[in-house]
Short mmCIF file of C-alpha atoms and ligand atoms in Angstrom, two decimals:
data_model
loop_
_atom_site.label_atom_id
_atom_site.label_comp_id
_atom_site.label_asym_id
_atom_site.label_seq_id
_atom_site.Cartn_x
_atom_site.Cartn_y
_atom_site.Cartn_z
CA UNK T 123 103.74 125.10 137.90
CA UNK T 124 102.75 126.66 134.56
CA UNK T 125 104.15 130.13 133.91
CA UNK T 126 101.67 132.92 133.23
CA UNK T 127 103.32 133.63 129.86
CA UNK T 128 102.44 130.08 128.75
CA UNK T 129 98.79 130.49 129.76
CA UNK T 130 98.69 133.84 127.96
CA UNK T 131 100.29 132.51 124.76
CA UNK T 132 97.86 129.56 124.73
CA UNK T 133 94.85 131.83 125.25
CA UNK T 134 95.95 134.13 122.43
CA UNK T 135 96.68 131.44 119.83
CA UNK T 136 93.28 129.86 120.52
CA UNK T 137 91.33 133.04 120.09
CA UNK T 138 93.08 134.95 117.30
CA UNK T 139 95.57 134.63 114.44
CA UNK T 140 98.75 133.41 116.17
CA UNK T 141 101.69 135.75 116.66
CA UNK T 142 105.20 134.51 115.93
CA UNK T 143 106.39 135.23 119.51
CA UNK T 144 103.58 133.14 121.04
CA UNK T 145 104.22 130.25 118.66
CA UNK T 146 107.95 130.38 119.50
CA UNK T 147 107.25 130.39 123.24
CA UNK T 148 105.05 127.29 122.96
CA UNK T 149 107.20 125.38 120.46
CA UNK T 150 110.24 125.85 122.69
CA UNK T 151 108.66 124.53 125.91
CA UNK T 152 110.86 121.98 127.65
CA UNK T 153 109.65 121.92 131.27
CA UNK T 154 107.79 118.59 131.76
CA UNK T 155 104.77 120.18 133.50
CA UNK T 156 104.39 122.81 130.81
CA UNK T 157 104.73 120.22 128.04
CA UNK T 158 102.07 118.05 129.69
CA UNK T 159 99.82 121.10 129.89
CA UNK T 160 100.43 122.00 126.23
CA UNK T 161 99.63 118.46 125.08
CA UNK T 162 96.56 118.20 127.33
CA UNK T 163 95.31 121.47 125.83
CA UNK T 164 95.85 120.25 122.27
CA UNK T 165 94.13 116.93 123.01
CA UNK T 166 91.11 118.74 124.35
CA UNK T 167 91.04 121.08 121.32
CA UNK T 168 91.13 117.97 119.09
CA UNK T 169 88.33 116.33 121.07
CA UNK T 170 86.18 119.48 120.95
CA UNK T 171 86.63 120.24 117.24
CA UNK T 172 87.15 116.77 115.73
CA UNK T 173 85.55 114.47 118.32
CA UNK T 174 87.35 111.75 120.28
CA UNK T 175 88.29 109.60 117.32
CA UNK T 176 91.06 108.44 115.05
CA UNK T 177 90.72 108.11 111.26
CA UNK T 178 92.48 105.36 109.33
CA UNK T 179 94.11 105.99 105.95
CA UNK T 180 95.65 103.05 104.10
CA UNK T 181 98.99 104.08 102.63
CA UNK T 182 99.85 102.40 99.33
CA UNK T 183 103.24 103.29 97.89
CA UNK T 184 102.63 102.76 94.19
CA UNK T 185 106.02 103.67 92.68
CA UNK T 186 109.51 104.45 94.00
CA UNK T 187 110.78 106.11 90.81
CA UNK T 188 111.54 109.81 91.14
CA UNK T 189 113.09 112.37 88.82
CA UNK T 190 113.51 114.87 91.63
CA UNK T 191 116.51 115.46 93.88
CA UNK T 192 115.22 116.60 97.28
CA UNK T 193 118.23 116.57 99.61
CA UNK T 194 116.48 114.71 102.43
CA UNK T 195 114.75 111.95 100.49
CA UNK T 196 116.08 108.45 99.85
CA UNK T 197 114.12 108.23 96.60
CA UNK T 198 116.03 111.15 95.03
CA UNK T 199 117.29 110.44 91.54
CA UNK T 200 120.98 110.46 92.50
CA UNK T 201 120.54 107.54 94.88
CA UNK T 202 121.85 104.77 92.65
CA UNK T 203 121.44 102.24 95.44
CA UNK T 204 117.69 102.76 95.66
CA UNK T 205 115.75 99.97 94.03
CA UNK T 206 112.87 101.14 91.95
CA UNK T 207 109.50 99.60 91.23
CA UNK T 208 106.09 100.53 89.88
CA UNK T 209 103.12 98.44 90.94
CA UNK T 210 100.93 96.92 88.29
CA UNK T 211 97.27 97.87 88.30
CA UNK T 212 96.43 94.41 89.54
CA UNK T 213 98.88 94.58 92.46
CA UNK T 214 97.56 97.97 93.40
CA UNK T 215 93.99 96.79 93.35
CA UNK T 216 94.90 93.89 95.65
CA UNK T 217 96.39 96.35 98.16
CA UNK T 218 93.21 98.44 98.02
CA UNK T 219 91.10 95.34 98.49
CA UNK T 220 93.00 94.24 101.59
CA UNK T 221 92.56 97.70 103.12
CA UNK T 222 88.83 97.64 102.36
CA UNK T 223 88.56 94.16 103.91
CA UNK T 224 90.02 95.62 107.10
CA UNK T 225 87.19 98.17 107.12
CA UNK T 226 89.26 101.13 105.90
CA UNK T 227 87.47 103.75 103.78
CA UNK T 228 90.37 105.86 102.47
CA UNK T 229 93.41 104.91 100.46
CA UNK T 230 96.39 107.20 99.95
CA UNK T 231 98.25 106.50 96.71
CA UNK T 232 101.79 107.79 97.08
CA UNK T 233 104.82 107.80 94.78
CA UNK T 234 107.95 109.68 93.92
CA UNK T 235 107.61 112.24 91.13
CA UNK T 236 107.96 109.57 88.50
CA UNK T 237 106.24 111.19 85.53
CA UNK T 238 103.61 108.47 85.22
CA UNK T 239 101.24 109.24 82.35
CA UNK T 240 98.27 111.29 83.50
CA UNK T 241 95.84 108.93 81.83
CA UNK T 242 97.07 105.78 83.57
CA UNK T 243 96.60 107.41 86.99
CA UNK T 244 93.13 108.55 85.89
CA UNK T 245 92.27 104.98 84.94
CA UNK T 246 93.43 103.62 88.28
CA UNK T 247 91.42 106.24 90.19
CA UNK T 248 88.29 105.49 88.15
CA UNK T 249 88.75 101.76 88.62
CA UNK T 250 89.12 102.07 92.40
CA UNK T 251 86.09 104.37 92.62
CA UNK T 252 84.01 101.97 90.51
CA UNK T 253 84.99 98.97 92.58
CA UNK T 254 85.02 100.24 96.17
CA UNK T 255 82.97 102.76 98.18
CA UNK T 256 86.02 104.66 99.41
CA UNK T 257 87.78 108.01 99.29
CA UNK T 258 90.89 108.26 97.12
CA UNK T 259 93.71 110.51 98.28
CA UNK T 260 96.67 111.19 96.00
CA UNK T 261 100.20 112.02 97.12
CA UNK T 262 102.07 112.14 93.82
CA UNK T 263 103.91 115.44 94.09
CA UNK T 264 103.89 118.46 91.81
CA UNK T 265 101.98 118.14 88.53
CA UNK T 266 100.29 120.53 86.12
CA UNK T 267 96.85 122.05 86.70
CA UNK T 268 95.55 119.89 83.85
CA UNK T 269 96.80 116.69 85.49
CA UNK T 270 95.21 117.58 88.81
CA UNK T 271 92.03 118.45 86.92
CA UNK T 272 91.97 115.12 85.07
CA UNK T 273 92.45 113.17 88.31
CA UNK T 274 89.70 115.11 90.04
CA UNK T 275 87.35 114.33 87.14
CA UNK T 276 88.36 110.67 87.40
CA UNK T 277 87.11 110.70 91.00
CA UNK T 278 90.04 111.63 93.29
CA UNK T 279 88.82 113.24 96.51
CA UNK T 280 91.91 114.53 98.29
CA UNK T 281 95.55 115.45 97.69
CA UNK T 282 98.54 115.61 100.02
CA UNK T 283 101.38 117.97 99.15
CA UNK T 284 103.57 119.11 102.00
CA UNK T 285 104.91 122.63 101.78
CA UNK T 286 108.10 121.28 103.51
CA UNK T 287 109.04 124.88 104.42
CA UNK T 288 107.64 128.36 103.83
CA UNK T 289 111.14 129.82 104.16
CA UNK T 290 112.21 130.54 100.60
CA UNK T 291 115.93 130.11 101.20
CA UNK T 292 115.54 126.89 103.18
CA UNK T 293 113.13 125.60 100.53
CA UNK T 294 115.67 126.33 97.77
CA UNK T 295 118.49 124.69 99.74
CA UNK T 296 116.49 121.50 100.21
CA UNK T 297 115.05 121.29 96.69
CA UNK T 298 117.63 121.97 94.04
CA UNK T 299 115.20 121.73 91.15
CA UNK T 300 112.02 123.13 92.69
CA UNK T 301 110.81 126.52 93.90
CA UNK T 302 108.57 127.51 96.76
CA UNK T 303 106.39 129.48 94.36
CA UNK T 304 105.65 126.46 92.16
CA UNK T 305 104.68 124.49 95.25
CA UNK T 306 102.36 127.29 96.37
CA UNK T 307 100.82 127.35 92.89
CA UNK T 308 100.17 123.60 93.06
CA UNK T 309 98.43 123.97 96.43
CA UNK T 310 96.27 126.76 95.01
CA UNK T 311 95.36 124.68 91.96
CA UNK T 312 94.34 121.74 94.14
CA UNK T 313 92.12 123.99 96.23
CA UNK T 314 90.54 125.61 93.16
CA UNK T 315 89.76 122.20 91.72
CA UNK T 316 87.84 121.21 94.85
CA UNK T 317 90.21 118.69 96.38
CA UNK T 318 90.40 118.32 100.15
CA UNK T 319 93.99 119.44 100.55
CA UNK T 320 96.68 118.33 102.97
CA UNK T 321 100.04 119.91 103.58
CA UNK T 322 102.74 119.75 106.23
CA UNK T 323 106.38 119.86 107.14
CA UNK T 324 109.24 117.80 108.53
CA UNK T 325 110.66 118.95 111.85
CA UNK T 326 114.44 119.13 112.21
CA UNK T 327 115.69 119.50 108.64
CA UNK T 328 119.08 121.27 108.69
CA UNK T 329 118.67 125.05 108.50
CA UNK T 330 115.20 125.06 110.10
CA UNK T 331 114.66 126.95 113.38
CA UNK T 332 111.79 127.41 115.81
CA UNK T 333 111.08 130.71 114.07
CA UNK T 334 110.85 128.94 110.69
CA UNK T 335 108.35 126.49 112.17
CA UNK T 336 106.35 129.36 113.70
CA UNK T 337 106.03 130.90 110.21
CA UNK T 338 104.97 127.50 108.81
CA UNK T 339 102.21 127.31 111.44
CA UNK T 340 101.02 130.79 110.49
CA UNK T 341 100.88 129.55 106.90
CA UNK T 342 98.74 126.56 107.99
CA UNK T 343 96.34 128.97 109.71
CA UNK T 344 96.14 131.22 106.65
CA UNK T 345 95.51 128.39 104.18
CA UNK T 346 93.13 126.36 106.34
CA UNK T 347 94.20 122.95 105.13
CA UNK T 348 91.89 119.98 105.58
CA UNK T 349 94.83 117.80 106.62
CA UNK T 350 98.27 118.58 108.07
CA UNK T 351 101.10 116.04 108.36
CA UNK T 352 104.04 116.75 110.65
CA UNK T 353 106.87 114.29 111.27
CA UNK T 354 110.51 114.28 112.31
CA UNK T 355 113.26 114.46 109.66
CA UNK T 356 115.16 111.15 109.56
CA UNK T 357 118.54 111.24 107.76
CA UNK T 358 118.95 108.77 104.91
CA UNK T 359 122.51 107.42 104.41
CA UNK T 360 122.40 107.81 100.61
CA UNK T 361 121.57 111.51 100.63
CA UNK T 362 123.59 114.71 101.08
CA UNK T 363 122.01 115.04 104.57
CA UNK T 364 123.27 111.63 105.72
CA UNK T 365 125.35 113.09 108.57
CA UNK T 366 122.69 115.48 109.88
CA UNK T 367 121.02 114.63 113.19
CA UNK T 368 117.39 113.45 113.14
CA UNK T 369 114.61 115.84 114.07
CA UNK T 370 114.04 116.30 117.79
CA UNK T 371 111.15 114.20 119.13
CA UNK T 372 109.96 116.77 121.64
CA UNK T 373 110.01 119.62 119.12
CA UNK T 374 108.05 117.43 116.69
CA UNK T 375 105.39 116.72 119.33
CA UNK T 376 105.23 120.38 120.34
CA UNK T 377 104.82 121.33 116.67
CA UNK T 378 101.88 118.92 116.36
CA UNK T 379 100.34 120.28 119.57
CA UNK T 380 100.74 123.96 118.68
CA UNK T 381 99.46 123.35 115.13
CA UNK T 382 96.40 121.57 116.51
CA UNK T 383 95.61 124.39 118.94
CA UNK T 384 96.08 127.08 116.29
CA UNK T 385 94.28 125.34 113.40
CA UNK T 386 91.73 123.21 115.31
CA UNK T 387 89.98 121.23 112.54
CA UNK T 388 92.52 119.40 110.37
CA UNK T 389 92.98 115.68 110.22
CA UNK T 390 96.56 115.26 111.49
CA UNK T 391 98.41 111.94 111.28
CA UNK T 392 100.64 110.48 113.95
CA UNK T 393 103.05 110.04 111.05
CA UNK T 394 104.94 106.95 109.96
CA UNK T 395 108.17 108.90 110.61
CA UNK T 396 107.10 109.32 114.28
CA UNK T 397 106.72 105.54 114.36
CA UNK T 398 110.16 105.03 112.84
CA UNK T 399 112.52 106.66 115.37
CA UNK T 400 114.33 104.54 118.00
CA UNK T 401 110.85 103.32 118.95
CA UNK T 402 107.26 103.89 117.87
CA UNK T 403 106.14 107.33 119.09
CA UNK T 404 102.79 107.44 117.30
CA UNK T 405 101.00 107.16 120.68
CA UNK T 406 102.80 110.32 121.79
CA UNK T 407 101.69 111.93 118.50
CA UNK T 408 98.06 111.12 119.29
CA UNK T 409 98.53 112.46 122.82
CA UNK T 410 99.87 115.68 121.30
CA UNK T 411 96.69 116.19 119.25
CA UNK T 412 97.00 114.00 116.14
CA UNK T 413 93.93 112.04 114.99
CA UNK T 414 94.93 109.88 112.03
CA UNK T 415 96.89 106.65 111.68
CA UNK T 416 98.17 105.57 108.29
CA UNK T 417 98.72 101.81 108.27
CA UNK T 418 100.87 100.63 105.39
CA UNK T 419 99.14 98.46 102.77
CA UNK T 420 101.90 98.40 100.16
CA UNK T 421 102.49 94.80 98.98
CA UNK T 422 105.06 93.26 101.27
CA UNK T 423 107.63 92.63 98.53
CA UNK T 424 107.76 96.37 97.68
CA UNK T 425 107.57 97.86 101.18
CA UNK T 426 111.31 97.84 101.88
CA UNK T 427 112.03 99.43 98.51
CA UNK T 428 110.05 102.57 99.29
CA UNK T 429 112.80 103.95 101.51
CA UNK T 430 112.34 107.71 101.78
CA UNK T 431 114.24 107.34 105.09
CA UNK T 432 115.84 104.30 106.79
CA UNK T 433 113.96 101.86 109.06
CA UNK T 434 110.60 103.15 107.89
CA UNK T 435 107.98 101.22 109.85
CA UNK T 436 105.66 99.49 107.46
CA UNK T 437 104.65 96.35 109.36
CA UNK T 438 101.21 95.02 108.65
CA UNK T 439 98.98 96.07 111.55
CA UNK T 440 95.83 94.16 112.41
CA UNK T 441 92.52 95.86 113.08
CA UNK T 442 92.88 94.83 116.72
CA UNK T 443 96.34 96.41 117.01
CA UNK T 444 95.12 99.70 115.48
CA UNK T 445 92.15 99.74 117.84
CA UNK T 446 94.52 99.22 120.79
CA UNK T 447 96.61 102.20 119.66
CA UNK T 448 93.51 104.40 119.70
CA UNK T 449 92.05 103.12 122.97
CA UNK T 450 95.36 103.57 124.77
CA UNK T 451 94.84 107.32 124.39
CA UNK T 452 91.11 107.28 125.06
CA UNK T 453 90.04 107.55 121.41
CA UNK T 454 88.07 105.20 119.21
CA UNK T 455 88.50 104.42 115.53
CA UNK T 456 86.07 105.99 113.10
CA UNK T 457 85.70 103.54 110.19
CA UNK T 458 83.97 106.13 108.00
CA UNK T 459 85.58 108.15 105.20
CA UNK T 460 86.41 110.96 107.60
CA UNK T 461 86.08 113.87 105.18
CA UNK T 462 87.17 117.43 105.93
CA UNK T 463 85.94 118.90 109.20
CA UNK T 464 86.48 122.52 108.18
CA UNK T 465 83.34 124.59 108.64
CA UNK T 466 81.70 126.01 105.52
N1 5AD N 639 112.68 112.02 106.87
C1 5AD N 639 111.40 112.28 107.21
N2 5AD N 639 110.44 112.56 106.33
C2 5AD N 639 110.77 112.55 105.03
N3 5AD N 639 110.04 112.82 103.93
C3 5AD N 639 110.84 112.67 102.85
N4 5AD N 639 112.09 112.33 103.22
C4 5AD N 639 112.08 112.26 104.58
C5 5AD N 639 113.06 112.00 105.57
N5 5AD N 639 114.32 111.73 105.23
C6 5AD N 639 108.66 113.28 103.97
C7 5AD N 639 108.49 114.58 103.16
C8 5AD N 639 107.49 114.18 102.10
C9 5AD N 639 106.77 113.00 102.73
C10 5AD N 639 106.10 112.08 101.77
O1 5AD N 639 107.81 112.32 103.41
O2 5AD N 639 107.94 115.60 104.00
O3 5AD N 639 106.59 115.21 101.76
#
């Protein structure tokens, strides 16, 4: 039995800019029938607007150095126990090559905010673009307009920069040396420069509420991101949030579902964090409306060192295994570049 207020909230968020009260109603659903209905609705929105397919993005974690001190992240500079590495160009190219051999057409180069020279990243981008017919996505944190510009000129196609939270106070509490306004500026710069832009949040960071998430979803609707990543917060033992509980699975899935219904077009990963809880919940992420899987292609001797949270799943996954993940939810893998689906 689905309550009328749920039907009404779903109708409204599909047809107009979502109201906070409707988002809160849907995010907070906990009756199994209503949750099933919410997730079935988001799956059908995904199928209608993005087709019945899953995109693959090869994640390559190029450096674990970071001069930042985000309270939730195991790479923060105060974590003396973290081991740090930077891949050589040759190692990186090998990772890209193994992804390409598996038929993947996008690589995501991710690192902590390690201050790598602009020019060396430009060279890597240009080298990858010269060698392989693939899209290059960067996830290297906050940098200057000029850096983003140089990387775009070198051939980068997309950039991922999660907003983490649109609540100014929560943002300040989680990021002692960053401000919400500088993050917003970075997202604007990326857009201006013509990148396909991805953003997102963690669900369950201390101090976040359903209302905070509702405001974040309104922000996603306003900004019309090409990609949106949503995953549960997982406490890391060497951070100030070590004793905080992990993000709630159900709330994470509801956040994916409601975001899909409200924003329709973005590529949304069933995140690695969803695959790293007590078991792998990426299937549930796809059932809630996600449409991207990000298999890890970091060289095996570095994988364990890139510990933004504990037990991060980074097993090598065969083409067959990834195809099984997709077919189990009635989707098939699209081996193309899978560029932005936003109209216009
Ligand atoms: N748990 C879950 N996700 C995390 N991230 C960073 N630390 C954690 C954690 N402890 C996410 C952030 C960041 C992305 C790369 O990983 O949202 O933007």
